Amino acid sequence: MAIRRGRGVAAINYPTGMNLGGDPTQALVHSTPTGNFMVTLSSVDLGQGLKQIMAQICAETIGVPTDRVTIDTADTDTGPHCMGTFASRGTHRAGNAVIQAAKEARQVMLEVAAEELEVNASDLETDGQGNILVKGAPQKSISIFDVALSAHFKRGRSISGRGMFLIPRSYPEKETGAMKPSTCYAHACTVAEVEVDDETGEVTVLTVKNVFEIGRALNPKMVEQQLVGGSWMGISHALYETTEPYYPNRDHGGTDFNQYLMPGPGDLAQTEIIVLERPSADGPYGAKGPGEMCANPQIPAVANAVFDAVGVRIDTLPITPERILRALKAQAAN
Amino acid sequence: MELRKNYFADQRKDGLHEIGHGRPRLDSPGHVTGKTAYFADRNVPNMLHLKMVRSPHHHARIRSIDTSEAEKHPGVVKILTARDVPHNVYTILILIQVGPEDETVLADGKPRWKGEAVVAVLAETERAAQEAAAKVKVDYEVLPAVFDMEEALKPGAPLVNEYHGQNYYLYDSGECRKVRFGDVEAGFAGADHILEQSYQSSPIEHAPTETTGCVVVPEGNDRFTCYTNTQAMFFTLDNASIILQMPGSKLHFVGGTVGGGFGGKVDVIVEPIAILGAKLTGRPVSFIYSREEEMQISSPRAAEKIIIKDGVMNDGRIVARKVTGYTDAGAYSRHSPYGAQKGAAHYPGPYTIPNVWIDTYCVYTNRTPSSAMRGFGVTIGDFALEVQMDKLARLIGMDPLEFRFINAYRDGDMKAHRQPTEGAALIECMQEASRAANWPVAEKYMAMSSYTKGA
């Protein structure tokens, strides 16, 4: 009887968004008289930080700091259509819509600035700090605040834009299954290291080393938060979670967090996250959707590590101590 | 977290002002100080509370419903049954022409899973609604039920859902979504080894911090505002419009800040009945799942069974892959036909395999309806595929990581669902994992790139 150590690897890809119904998302952007920008969506922030990412995308595209952008999200009276927050589509689909809307608003903003500065709009650039400069002659400039005041009170212009993302709906071909359900794929490879107590069947995940390729980390801190949380969920799925411990038996389903088993802080593995960025051709600033993919590779990596440790395959999730002990017993009997 | 900027640097524009910077979230101070308003934080005066009477049986026929005692319970204002719901039989994806309509808002004569909503009670307090719900008498004739997917697919199994006519979803391609690529039998015939294995999972709960719910307020002008934590505002509005036979212009949905969803809040379950309650009483209505309902009633991740048969050569090339996937939808479709189809497009995994044959089934059983969850249609598939990869590597005596390099897809490779690979990066992820985990692989694999085919 001993504590045995093993490691396992798994590699995966994951589609960003699906388009069973075309799955469109739209965005509206307009400026206030003080040169702040309002993004109107009906997309939902599930806690993953959609609002912050949309603010950064809008800010980058218009050329202002992120804190000059406000996100009004998920009111069907004011927000244009969004299919919803699911299928790793939030950043990709809503982000593309926001870019398109912000580009249109930026164009109006530059046209107004051009009139104020008496130059061509094509000769202007933004400095990212809230100013519009003449290319090659940065001393000739105007603040976006002043441009907004001019647009609203003097020139009668609306600094606003409309954006949308829609790809043609894919209908799978009946006989071959030829289809285009998604536009880009995120990637991951995880190596998990575990200890298995062959007397109790208990598995301890010591380390997970996750490499994720996500197109572009628009906000690296939030990417880290998402990827660490997802990795935890993957481990939780692998070893703990089930609503019906004896599927398909309906008895003994959990009714609260005391009965539904998930790893607590003491069960957290040492987690290492490495991010690669291969920009997606159709992603907002190259971003793909890492939201779901990041919880998948840990499950098979842990399963493979358990085999490496004790030499039994558990092909039924979750990999409980009971299943491991039964498999070890069967192995010993053979 | 480390960003490895040396990969794909030629394809990327760095040095942007806002993108690529770890800015603090503008909403996080509100979240961590408890000041962020969620839908249930609205203090609406004169509000009614809705509680459901739920089927205690997995499959039953309702002989009669007696609400007389419940109606007399102090605080009870209104009791709703199937006949009060204008368009009681619905399905969520009917908006994109995926039918048939197969689920009832309130059971119409026949609940098909344990926990299914039968009668809705609206009362002045949560407690009164709960107590009155316990007084509703429903006389059931218990019917035979089926819980196991293989049992459900056998001839003579109890029919779970009459709207389908059989215990599987009927795609335009037949009883399953098919993917056919190359000649899988020829692939097996030429393979050095064949390995067929079966994988299984059971349902998983989303476990969001905030439970599913909504608060509906009549606006006084024949419009209703629904404060909700749905993941999809217009999806819910449009479905509510169909179920209630109300023009969408009468409905106003407000949401946007949600305490976790993971796919558990894309089903349209609480909003239509709460709006109906508000319409029939003229008062605000709150319908919020208890933690027990969230755990027992809300759609879990589906149980899946996946059988993978692979043909592999001694040099490591996978030459044929046959996958049969079964998704346990429970009693109703919700989003499951979509999830099973997503699996069909995914199953070869990130590998280039010349001969692929895939069938994915969406199966009906008398279990809690499953629906979307993080990694919908793919998560359990990835478990099966990647454990299978490990077994294949060991079968031919090859290092599992090197084995994956041999089969990894690269730009231009044709996938089984006939899309050329673009933006591949699996090889680079594995190279970096090899370094990070100190798991060395042969130099030729470290020299590979996703950009080009062949090595």
Tab-separated table of C-alpha atoms in Angstrom, chain A residues 43-309:
chain	number	residue	atom	x	y	z
A	43	SER	CA	-25.332	41.042	-24.202
A	44	VAL	CA	-25.099	39.619	-20.685
A	45	ASP	CA	-22.088	39.756	-18.354
A	46	LEU	CA	-22.062	36.435	-16.487
A	47	GLY	CA	-19.362	37.589	-14.143
A	48	GLN	CA	-16.604	36.799	-16.613
A	49	GLY	CA	-16.022	40.488	-17.321
A	50	LEU	CA	-17.732	41.079	-20.657
A	51	LYS	CA	-18.384	44.730	-19.827
A	52	GLN	CA	-14.738	45.471	-19.127
A	53	ILE	CA	-13.573	43.773	-22.316
A	54	MET	CA	-16.149	45.616	-24.426
A	55	ALA	CA	-14.994	48.888	-22.837
A	56	GLN	CA	-11.369	48.145	-23.734
A	57	ILE	CA	-12.267	47.167	-27.299
A	58	CYS	CA	-14.331	50.322	-27.787
A	59	ALA	CA	-11.630	52.501	-26.200
A	60	GLU	CA	-8.876	51.039	-28.359
A	61	THR	CA	-10.895	51.472	-31.541
A	62	ILE	CA	-11.980	55.054	-30.880
A	63	GLY	CA	-8.684	56.071	-29.350
A	64	VAL	CA	-9.622	57.006	-25.790
A	65	PRO	CA	-8.658	55.538	-22.383
A	66	THR	CA	-10.894	52.681	-21.217
A	67	ASP	CA	-12.359	54.679	-18.335
A	68	ARG	CA	-13.931	57.055	-20.858
A	69	VAL	CA	-16.214	54.234	-22.017
A	70	THR	CA	-19.415	53.122	-20.276
A	71	ILE	CA	-21.190	49.879	-21.090
A	72	ASP	CA	-24.982	49.729	-20.929
A	73	THR	CA	-25.802	46.094	-21.252
A	74	ALA	CA	-28.835	43.850	-21.373
A	75	ASP	CA	-31.874	46.058	-21.566
A	76	THR	CA	-34.104	45.019	-24.456
A	77	ASP	CA	-35.674	48.484	-24.693
A	78	THR	CA	-32.362	50.192	-25.348
A	79	GLY	CA	-29.942	47.493	-26.522
A	80	PRO	CA	-29.817	46.078	-30.027
A	81	HIS	CA	-30.082	42.353	-30.615
A	82	CYS	CA	-27.668	39.820	-29.130
A	83	MET	CA	-28.111	36.070	-29.375
A	84	GLY	CA	-26.731	35.689	-25.863
A	85	THR	CA	-23.709	34.865	-23.773
A	86	PHE	CA	-22.817	31.234	-24.458
A	87	ALA	CA	-20.666	29.067	-26.752
A	88	SER	CA	-17.533	31.131	-26.016
A	89	ARG	CA	-19.023	33.859	-28.193
A	90	GLY	CA	-19.127	36.953	-25.955
A	91	THR	CA	-15.727	38.492	-26.612
A	92	HIS	CA	-15.605	37.340	-30.246
A	93	ARG	CA	-19.094	38.197	-31.476
A	94	ALA	CA	-19.961	41.212	-29.313
A	95	GLY	CA	-16.364	42.427	-29.622
A	96	ASN	CA	-16.580	42.458	-33.414
A	97	ALA	CA	-19.892	44.321	-33.251
A	98	VAL	CA	-18.392	46.904	-30.885
A	99	ILE	CA	-15.374	47.420	-33.171
A	100	GLN	CA	-17.612	48.075	-36.165
A	101	ALA	CA	-19.789	50.512	-34.235
A	102	ALA	CA	-16.771	52.239	-32.707
A	103	LYS	CA	-15.105	52.625	-36.120
A	104	GLU	CA	-18.184	54.378	-37.469
A	105	ALA	CA	-18.329	56.667	-34.432
A	106	ARG	CA	-14.605	57.369	-34.721
A	107	GLN	CA	-15.042	58.385	-38.345
A	108	VAL	CA	-17.660	60.998	-37.398
A	109	MET	CA	-15.444	62.166	-34.540
A	110	LEU	CA	-12.496	62.640	-36.911
A	111	GLU	CA	-14.681	64.462	-39.440
A	112	VAL	CA	-15.785	66.951	-36.773
A	113	ALA	CA	-12.191	67.328	-35.568
A	114	ALA	CA	-11.085	67.903	-39.164
A	115	GLU	CA	-13.566	70.757	-39.509
A	116	GLU	CA	-12.345	72.313	-36.261
A	117	LEU	CA	-8.679	71.969	-37.229
A	118	GLU	CA	-9.295	72.799	-40.910
A	119	VAL	CA	-7.497	69.704	-42.192
A	120	ASN	CA	-8.593	66.459	-43.866
A	121	ALA	CA	-9.960	63.750	-41.579
A	122	SER	CA	-7.547	61.272	-43.140
A	123	ASP	CA	-4.646	63.361	-41.792
A	124	LEU	CA	-5.723	62.868	-38.190
A	125	GLU	CA	-4.798	60.318	-35.567
A	126	THR	CA	-5.672	59.705	-31.921
A	127	ASP	CA	-3.081	59.541	-29.145
A	128	GLY	CA	-5.028	57.117	-26.952
A	129	GLN	CA	-5.100	59.747	-24.179
A	130	GLY	CA	-8.179	61.622	-25.369
A	131	ASN	CA	-6.694	63.872	-28.036
A	132	ILE	CA	-6.797	64.061	-31.812
A	133	LEU	CA	-3.573	65.113	-33.515
A	134	VAL	CA	-2.534	66.055	-37.019
A	135	LYS	CA	-0.209	63.328	-38.286
A	136	GLY	CA	3.330	64.647	-38.415
A	137	ALA	CA	2.341	67.867	-36.652
A	138	PRO	CA	1.232	66.785	-33.172
A	139	GLN	CA	1.321	70.371	-31.853
A	140	LYS	CA	-1.832	70.901	-33.905
A	141	SER	CA	-4.417	69.023	-31.889
A	142	ILE	CA	-7.845	69.089	-30.298
A	143	SER	CA	-9.207	67.179	-27.314
A	144	ILE	CA	-11.994	64.679	-27.865
A	145	PHE	CA	-13.929	66.577	-25.198
A	146	ASP	CA	-13.846	69.697	-27.401
A	147	VAL	CA	-14.714	67.668	-30.494
A	148	ALA	CA	-17.793	66.275	-28.742
A	149	LEU	CA	-18.863	69.754	-27.606
A	150	SER	CA	-18.469	71.042	-31.147
A	151	ALA	CA	-20.371	68.095	-32.619
A	152	HIS	CA	-23.267	68.412	-30.233
A	153	PHE	CA	-23.637	72.173	-29.816
A	154	LYS	CA	-22.107	73.713	-32.931
A	155	ARG	CA	-22.121	71.308	-35.840
A	156	GLY	CA	-25.229	69.280	-35.088
A	157	ARG	CA	-23.503	65.935	-35.560
A	158	SER	CA	-24.119	62.701	-33.704
A	159	ILE	CA	-20.831	60.940	-32.946
A	160	SER	CA	-22.269	57.477	-33.168
A	161	GLY	CA	-21.955	54.154	-34.895
A	162	ARG	CA	-23.725	50.873	-35.536
A	163	GLY	CA	-22.053	47.498	-35.492
A	164	MET	CA	-23.011	43.924	-36.020
A	165	PHE	CA	-21.531	40.478	-36.351
A	166	LEU	CA	-23.365	37.865	-38.369
A	167	ILE	CA	-22.010	34.904	-40.240
A	168	PRO	CA	-24.217	32.875	-42.564
A	169	ARG	CA	-26.072	30.078	-40.832
A	170	SER	CA	-24.522	26.675	-41.448
A	171	TYR	CA	-26.835	23.812	-42.356
A	172	PRO	CA	-25.024	20.465	-41.976
A	173	GLU	CA	-25.041	18.354	-45.109
A	174	LYS	CA	-27.217	15.318	-44.339
A	175	GLU	CA	-25.047	12.481	-45.609
A	176	THR	CA	-21.510	13.769	-45.021
A	177	GLY	CA	-22.037	16.141	-42.102
A	178	ALA	CA	-20.124	18.865	-43.948
A	179	MET	CA	-20.729	22.042	-41.940
A	180	LYS	CA	-19.155	25.251	-40.779
A	181	PRO	CA	-20.358	25.553	-37.213
A	182	SER	CA	-17.620	27.899	-36.068
A	183	THR	CA	-15.067	30.326	-37.403
A	184	CYS	CA	-11.984	29.922	-35.250
A	185	TYR	CA	-10.522	27.510	-32.709
A	186	ALA	CA	-8.665	28.004	-29.446
A	187	HIS	CA	-6.130	25.391	-28.338
A	188	ALA	CA	-4.717	23.939	-25.145
A	189	CYS	CA	-2.349	21.352	-23.752
A	190	THR	CA	-2.305	20.359	-20.083
A	191	VAL	CA	0.084	18.207	-18.112
A	192	ALA	CA	-1.262	17.093	-14.741
A	193	GLU	CA	0.692	15.471	-11.954
A	194	VAL	CA	-1.212	13.451	-9.361
A	195	GLU	CA	-0.749	11.315	-6.306
A	196	VAL	CA	-3.045	8.333	-5.872
A	197	ASP	CA	-3.381	6.555	-2.558
A	198	ASP	CA	-3.887	2.955	-3.642
A	199	GLU	CA	-5.330	2.087	-0.243
A	200	THR	CA	-8.076	4.720	-0.156
A	201	GLY	CA	-8.384	5.508	-3.871
A	202	GLU	CA	-7.972	9.203	-3.145
A	203	VAL	CA	-6.443	11.384	-5.852
A	204	THR	CA	-4.527	14.562	-5.090
A	205	VAL	CA	-3.734	16.792	-8.049
A	206	LEU	CA	-0.287	18.179	-7.284
A	207	THR	CA	0.312	20.394	-10.297
A	208	VAL	CA	-1.405	21.362	-13.504
A	209	LYS	CA	0.624	23.037	-16.200
A	210	ASN	CA	-1.794	24.542	-18.691
A	211	VAL	CA	-0.762	26.018	-22.012
A	212	PHE	CA	-3.601	27.893	-23.695
A	213	GLU	CA	-3.600	29.478	-27.149
A	214	ILE	CA	-6.426	31.987	-27.170
A	215	GLY	CA	-5.883	34.222	-30.191
A	216	ARG	CA	-5.194	37.338	-28.199
A	217	ALA	CA	-5.193	38.160	-24.493
A	218	LEU	CA	-7.172	41.414	-24.642
A	219	ASN	CA	-6.803	41.907	-20.880
A	220	PRO	CA	-4.141	39.501	-19.569
A	221	LYS	CA	-5.218	39.849	-15.927
A	222	MET	CA	-8.781	38.839	-16.781
A	223	VAL	CA	-7.543	36.068	-19.046
A	224	GLU	CA	-5.596	34.719	-16.090
A	225	GLN	CA	-8.674	34.871	-13.860
A	226	GLN	CA	-10.714	33.013	-16.467
A	227	LEU	CA	-8.076	30.369	-17.150
A	228	VAL	CA	-7.289	29.638	-13.506
A	229	GLY	CA	-11.003	29.339	-12.690
A	230	GLY	CA	-11.585	27.105	-15.693
A	231	SER	CA	-8.691	24.869	-14.740
A	232	TRP	CA	-10.198	24.443	-11.288
A	233	MET	CA	-13.533	23.497	-12.846
A	234	GLY	CA	-11.806	20.921	-15.049
A	235	ILE	CA	-10.200	19.244	-12.040
A	236	SER	CA	-13.531	19.420	-10.227
A	237	HIS	CA	-15.278	17.694	-13.134
A	238	ALA	CA	-12.580	15.042	-13.330
A	239	LEU	CA	-12.589	13.960	-9.708
A	240	TYR	CA	-15.654	15.234	-7.886
A	241	GLU	CA	-18.787	16.463	-9.609
A	242	THR	CA	-21.950	14.566	-10.413
A	243	THR	CA	-25.620	15.221	-9.715
A	244	GLU	CA	-26.304	11.485	-9.787
A	245	PRO	CA	-23.466	9.478	-8.292
A	246	TYR	CA	-24.885	6.250	-9.635
A	247	TYR	CA	-26.082	7.277	-13.085
A	248	PRO	CA	-28.687	6.454	-14.321
A	249	ASN	CA	-30.061	5.931	-10.797
A	250	ARG	CA	-31.863	9.128	-9.742
A	251	ASP	CA	-31.287	8.694	-6.014
A	252	HIS	CA	-28.758	10.543	-3.870
A	253	GLY	CA	-28.648	13.693	-6.004
A	254	GLY	CA	-27.165	16.671	-4.217
A	255	THR	CA	-29.482	19.379	-2.935
A	256	ASP	CA	-26.955	21.937	-1.702
A	257	PHE	CA	-23.244	22.679	-1.525
A	258	ASN	CA	-22.835	20.311	1.418
A	259	GLN	CA	-24.041	17.402	-0.677
A	260	TYR	CA	-22.677	18.364	-4.070
A	261	LEU	CA	-18.994	17.657	-3.961
A	262	MET	CA	-16.511	20.179	-5.323
A	263	PRO	CA	-12.895	20.772	-4.347
A	264	GLY	CA	-12.307	23.389	-1.686
A	265	PRO	CA	-9.320	25.706	-1.253
A	266	GLY	CA	-7.293	22.885	0.325
A	267	ASP	CA	-7.704	20.744	-2.782
A	268	LEU	CA	-6.375	23.307	-5.240
A	269	ALA	CA	-3.508	22.151	-7.387
A	270	GLN	CA	-0.453	24.259	-7.991
A	271	THR	CA	-1.542	25.884	-11.241
A	272	GLU	CA	0.740	27.214	-13.928
A	273	ILE	CA	-0.731	29.077	-16.880
A	274	ILE	CA	1.123	29.841	-20.089
A	275	VAL	CA	-0.636	31.751	-22.846
A	276	LEU	CA	0.221	31.785	-26.536
A	277	GLU	CA	-1.409	34.204	-28.960
A	278	ARG	CA	-2.081	33.305	-32.575
A	279	PRO	CA	-4.524	36.006	-33.665
A	280	SER	CA	-7.710	34.807	-35.290
A	281	ALA	CA	-8.345	36.373	-38.692
A	282	ASP	CA	-11.943	37.208	-37.785
A	283	GLY	CA	-11.502	37.924	-34.075
A	284	PRO	CA	-11.652	41.353	-32.411
A	285	TYR	CA	-7.962	42.315	-32.251
A	286	GLY	CA	-7.366	38.615	-32.950
A	287	ALA	CA	-9.189	37.258	-29.884
A	288	LYS	CA	-10.699	33.789	-29.821
A	289	GLY	CA	-12.998	32.510	-27.062
A	290	PRO	CA	-11.133	30.860	-24.155
A	291	GLY	CA	-14.136	30.746	-21.800
A	292	GLU	CA	-15.135	27.102	-22.198
A	293	MET	CA	-12.002	25.529	-23.637
A	294	CYS	CA	-10.013	26.307	-20.505
A	295	ALA	CA	-11.997	23.794	-18.398
A	296	ASN	CA	-11.581	20.807	-20.728
A	297	PRO	CA	-7.989	19.503	-20.958
A	298	GLN	CA	-7.571	18.945	-17.215
A	299	ILE	CA	-10.163	16.147	-17.194
A	300	PRO	CA	-8.350	13.694	-19.504
A	301	ALA	CA	-4.938	14.864	-18.251
A	302	VAL	CA	-5.941	13.853	-14.702
A	303	ALA	CA	-7.464	10.580	-15.947
A	304	ASN	CA	-4.251	9.737	-17.805
A	305	ALA	CA	-2.164	10.689	-14.765
A	306	VAL	CA	-4.216	8.338	-12.567
A	307	PHE	CA	-3.432	5.513	-14.985
A	308	ASP	CA	0.228	6.458	-14.976
A	309	ALA	CA	0.187	6.315	-11.172
